[in-house]
Structure formats: structure tokens, C-alpha cells
Short mmCIF file of C-alpha atoms and ligand atoms in Angstrom, two decimals:
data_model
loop_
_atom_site.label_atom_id
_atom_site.label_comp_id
_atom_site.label_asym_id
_atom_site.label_seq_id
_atom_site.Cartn_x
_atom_site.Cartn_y
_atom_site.Cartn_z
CA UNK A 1 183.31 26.45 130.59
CA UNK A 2 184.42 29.80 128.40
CA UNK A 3 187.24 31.05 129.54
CA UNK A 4 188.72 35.01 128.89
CA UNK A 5 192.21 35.20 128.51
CA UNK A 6 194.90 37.95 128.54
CA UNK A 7 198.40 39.20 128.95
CA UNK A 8 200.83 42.38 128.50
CA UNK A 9 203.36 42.13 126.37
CA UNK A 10 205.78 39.81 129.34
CA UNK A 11 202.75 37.18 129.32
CA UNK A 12 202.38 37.31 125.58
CA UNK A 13 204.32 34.08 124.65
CA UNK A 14 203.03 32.02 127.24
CA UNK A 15 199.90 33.09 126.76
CA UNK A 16 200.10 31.58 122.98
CA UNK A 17 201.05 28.07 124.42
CA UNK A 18 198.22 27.91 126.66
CA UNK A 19 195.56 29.13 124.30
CA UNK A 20 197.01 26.12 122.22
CA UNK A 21 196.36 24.12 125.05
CA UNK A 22 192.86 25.35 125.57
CA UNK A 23 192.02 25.14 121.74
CA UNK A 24 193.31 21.38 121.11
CA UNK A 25 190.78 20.44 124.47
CA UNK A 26 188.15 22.32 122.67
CA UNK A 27 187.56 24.80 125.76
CA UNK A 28 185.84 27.88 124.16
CA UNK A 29 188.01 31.04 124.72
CA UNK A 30 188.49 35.04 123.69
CA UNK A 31 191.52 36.53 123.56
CA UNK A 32 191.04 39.96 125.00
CA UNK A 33 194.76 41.18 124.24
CA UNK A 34 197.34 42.16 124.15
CA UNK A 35 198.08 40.94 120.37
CA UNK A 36 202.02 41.62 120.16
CA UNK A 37 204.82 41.55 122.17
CA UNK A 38 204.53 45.51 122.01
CA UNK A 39 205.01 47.18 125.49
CA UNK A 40 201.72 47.53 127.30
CA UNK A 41 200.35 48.10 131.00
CA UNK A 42 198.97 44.88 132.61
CA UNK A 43 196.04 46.67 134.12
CA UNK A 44 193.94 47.59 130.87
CA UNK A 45 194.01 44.23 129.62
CA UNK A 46 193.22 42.40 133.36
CA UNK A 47 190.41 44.33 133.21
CA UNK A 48 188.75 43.49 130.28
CA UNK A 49 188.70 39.78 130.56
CA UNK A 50 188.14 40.09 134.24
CA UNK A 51 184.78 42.16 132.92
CA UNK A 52 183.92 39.13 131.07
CA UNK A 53 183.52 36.88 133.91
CA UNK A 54 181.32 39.68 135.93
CA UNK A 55 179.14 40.12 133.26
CA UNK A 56 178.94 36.36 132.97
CA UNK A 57 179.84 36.53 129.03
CA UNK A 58 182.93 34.15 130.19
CA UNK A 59 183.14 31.79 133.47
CA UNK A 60 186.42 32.36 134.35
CA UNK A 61 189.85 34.49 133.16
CA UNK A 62 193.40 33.61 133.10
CA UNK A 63 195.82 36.15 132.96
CA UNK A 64 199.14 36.12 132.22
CA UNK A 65 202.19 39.04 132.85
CA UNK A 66 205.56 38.61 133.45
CA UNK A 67 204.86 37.60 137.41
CA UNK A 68 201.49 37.10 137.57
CA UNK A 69 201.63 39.34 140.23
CA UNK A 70 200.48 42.62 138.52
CA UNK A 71 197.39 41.06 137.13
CA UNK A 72 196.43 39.16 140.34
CA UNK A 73 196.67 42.59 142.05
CA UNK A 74 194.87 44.39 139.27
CA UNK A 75 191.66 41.45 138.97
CA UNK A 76 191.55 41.50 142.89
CA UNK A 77 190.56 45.20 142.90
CA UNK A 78 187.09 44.09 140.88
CA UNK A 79 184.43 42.60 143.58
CA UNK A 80 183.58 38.77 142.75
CA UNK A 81 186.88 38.19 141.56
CA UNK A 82 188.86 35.51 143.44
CA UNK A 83 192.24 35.77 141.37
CA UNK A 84 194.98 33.36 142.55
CA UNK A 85 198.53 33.60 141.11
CA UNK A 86 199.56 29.81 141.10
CA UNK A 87 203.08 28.80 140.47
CA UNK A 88 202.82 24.88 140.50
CA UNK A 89 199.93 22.68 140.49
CA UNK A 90 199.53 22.52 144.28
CA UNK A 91 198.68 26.29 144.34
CA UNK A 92 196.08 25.43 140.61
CA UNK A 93 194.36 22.73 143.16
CA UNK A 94 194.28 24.58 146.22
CA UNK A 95 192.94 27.51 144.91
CA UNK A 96 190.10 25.85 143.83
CA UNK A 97 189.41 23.38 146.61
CA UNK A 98 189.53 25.98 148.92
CA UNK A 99 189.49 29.42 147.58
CA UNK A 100 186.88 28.91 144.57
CA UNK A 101 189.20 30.66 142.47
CA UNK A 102 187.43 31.90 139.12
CA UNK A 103 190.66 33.43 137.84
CA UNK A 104 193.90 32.39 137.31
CA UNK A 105 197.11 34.36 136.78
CA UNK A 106 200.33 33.18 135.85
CA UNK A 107 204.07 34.33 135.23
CA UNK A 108 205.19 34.14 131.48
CA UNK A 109 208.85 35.19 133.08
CA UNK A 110 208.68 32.18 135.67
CA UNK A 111 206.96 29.37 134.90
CA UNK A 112 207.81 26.94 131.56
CA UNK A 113 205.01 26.39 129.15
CA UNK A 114 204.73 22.48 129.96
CA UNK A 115 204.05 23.49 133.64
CA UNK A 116 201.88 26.41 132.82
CA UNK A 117 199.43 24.05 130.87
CA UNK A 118 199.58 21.31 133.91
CA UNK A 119 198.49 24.26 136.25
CA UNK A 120 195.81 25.02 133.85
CA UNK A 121 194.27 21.41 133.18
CA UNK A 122 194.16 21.20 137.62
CA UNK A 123 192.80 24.62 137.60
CA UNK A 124 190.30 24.27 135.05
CA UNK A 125 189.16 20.35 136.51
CA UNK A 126 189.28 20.91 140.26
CA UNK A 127 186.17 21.46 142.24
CA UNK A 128 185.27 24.04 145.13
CA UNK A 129 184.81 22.08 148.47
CA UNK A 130 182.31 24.56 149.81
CA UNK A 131 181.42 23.87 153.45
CA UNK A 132 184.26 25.69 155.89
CA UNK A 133 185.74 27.35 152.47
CA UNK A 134 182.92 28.84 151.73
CA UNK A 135 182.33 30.42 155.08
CA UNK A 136 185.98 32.39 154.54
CA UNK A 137 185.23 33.41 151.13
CA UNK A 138 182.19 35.25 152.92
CA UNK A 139 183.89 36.91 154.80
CA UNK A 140 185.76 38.12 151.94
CA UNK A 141 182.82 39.27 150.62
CA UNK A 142 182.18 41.24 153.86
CA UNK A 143 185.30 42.62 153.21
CA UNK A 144 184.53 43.89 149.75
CA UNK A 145 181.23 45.15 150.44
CA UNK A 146 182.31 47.43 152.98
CA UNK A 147 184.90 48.58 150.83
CA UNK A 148 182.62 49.44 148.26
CA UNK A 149 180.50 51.41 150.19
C1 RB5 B 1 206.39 44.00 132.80
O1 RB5 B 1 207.73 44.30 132.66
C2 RB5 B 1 206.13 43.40 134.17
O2 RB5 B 1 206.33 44.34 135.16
C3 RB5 B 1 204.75 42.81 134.24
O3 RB5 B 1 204.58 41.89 133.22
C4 RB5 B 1 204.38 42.07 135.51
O4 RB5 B 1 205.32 41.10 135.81
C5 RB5 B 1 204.01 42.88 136.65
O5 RB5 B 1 203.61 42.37 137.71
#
């Protein structure tokens, strides 16, 4: 599993901590900015690790602003992303059981790095139950494709 990561300038610290994380558990990764704690807009870096996972250069992105709510909103405008902004472990596992999430966004300003890394390791380990799931996240798909149009 490769895994694109990126933050503005809010996410910046926490996403230092969890690229630690990633690195120690040997998870292959690419830091696609930002690279200081320099004032920056959310959207240009959500898009180009979000980019990485439609091109299928990366399986999945994290992405990390102050709320996690900026980049969630920015990664859910790209079709095939299922961005889920998780803010405890519950959310990490739910959004995979049941909404297949293949990116995860987090808030540097609200969540403390120890918890951030749990919500990763669930994230990253937990499985897609398909069956029922599956048949909402095509609808979702409806939903894009007709917004695409
Ligand atoms: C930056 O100040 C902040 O607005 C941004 O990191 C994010 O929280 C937006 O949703």
C-alpha cells in the first residue's frame, strides 16, 4: 500500500508525526507538500496527492489541514475519491467497513499526534465489507456521474 500525503501549512506538524509513523512501519509514501509551515491554500496541495491515487501512482491519500474539513471538501470534488475526515478511531474503522474510504483527512488543530497515528494504523488495516456498502457507494457513483455530465 503507497500512500500520498499532504497538508497546508495548519496540517504541517502533524503531518511530520504521521509520516514518522508511516516510515518506521515501512509503508511507502510521497510527500506532495506543503514543505514549511509557510501560509498556503489547502486546495492545491489536496489535489495533487488526491491525483496520485486516480492515476493509481499511490493507493490511497491522507491529508491533513487545520480541520480536516477543507481538504475533505476539496478531495470530494474529484470523482473516485471517497475522502472521510475521521476524528477518532471509530470514524478510521467505519469509514472503511462501510464507506471504502481511499482517503483520509485529518485536523492538525484538533486531534493529538498519538491519536492521529491510532486513526491511521485502523484506517490503513481495516477492510471494506462490500455487500449492502457497496450498493450505497453506487449510488454515489450515480451521483457523480451525473454531475459530471
Ligand atoms: C487554515 O487556517 C485553515 O483554514 C485550514 O487549515 C483548514 O482548517 C480549513 O478547513
Amino acid at each position: 500500500m503507497k500512500i500520498a500525503l499532504a497538508s497546508d501549512h495548519a496540517g504541517y506538524d502533524l503531518k511530520q508525526e504521521v509520516m514518522n509513523y508511516l516510515q518506521d512501519k515501512r509503508i511507502p509514501i510521497k510527500d506532495f507538500g506543503c514543505f514549511s509551515k509557510e501560509s498556503v491554500n489547502y486546495a492545491d496541495f489536496a489535489e495533487k496527492a488526491v491525483k496520485q491515487v486516480l492515476n493509481r501512482e499511490y493507493d490511497r491519500a491522507v491529508l491533513i489541514c487545520g480541520t480536516g474539513i477543507g481538504m475533505s471538501m476539496v478531495a470530494n470534488k474529484f470523482k473516485g475519491i471517497r475522502a472521510t475526515l475521521c476524528c477518532d478511531e471509530y470514524m478510521a474503522e467505519m469509514s472503511r467497513q462501510h464507506n471504502d474510504s481511499n482517503c483520509l483527512t485529518l485536523g492538525g488543530r484538533i486531534i493529538p499526534a498519538d491519536e492521529a497515528v491510532h486513526i491511521v494504523e485502523t484506517w490503513l488495516r481495516t477492510k471494506f465489507e462490500g455487500g449492502r456498502h457497496q450498493k450505497r457507494l453506487d449510488k454515489i457513483s450515480q451521483i457523480e456521474e451525473m454531475n459530471f455530465k
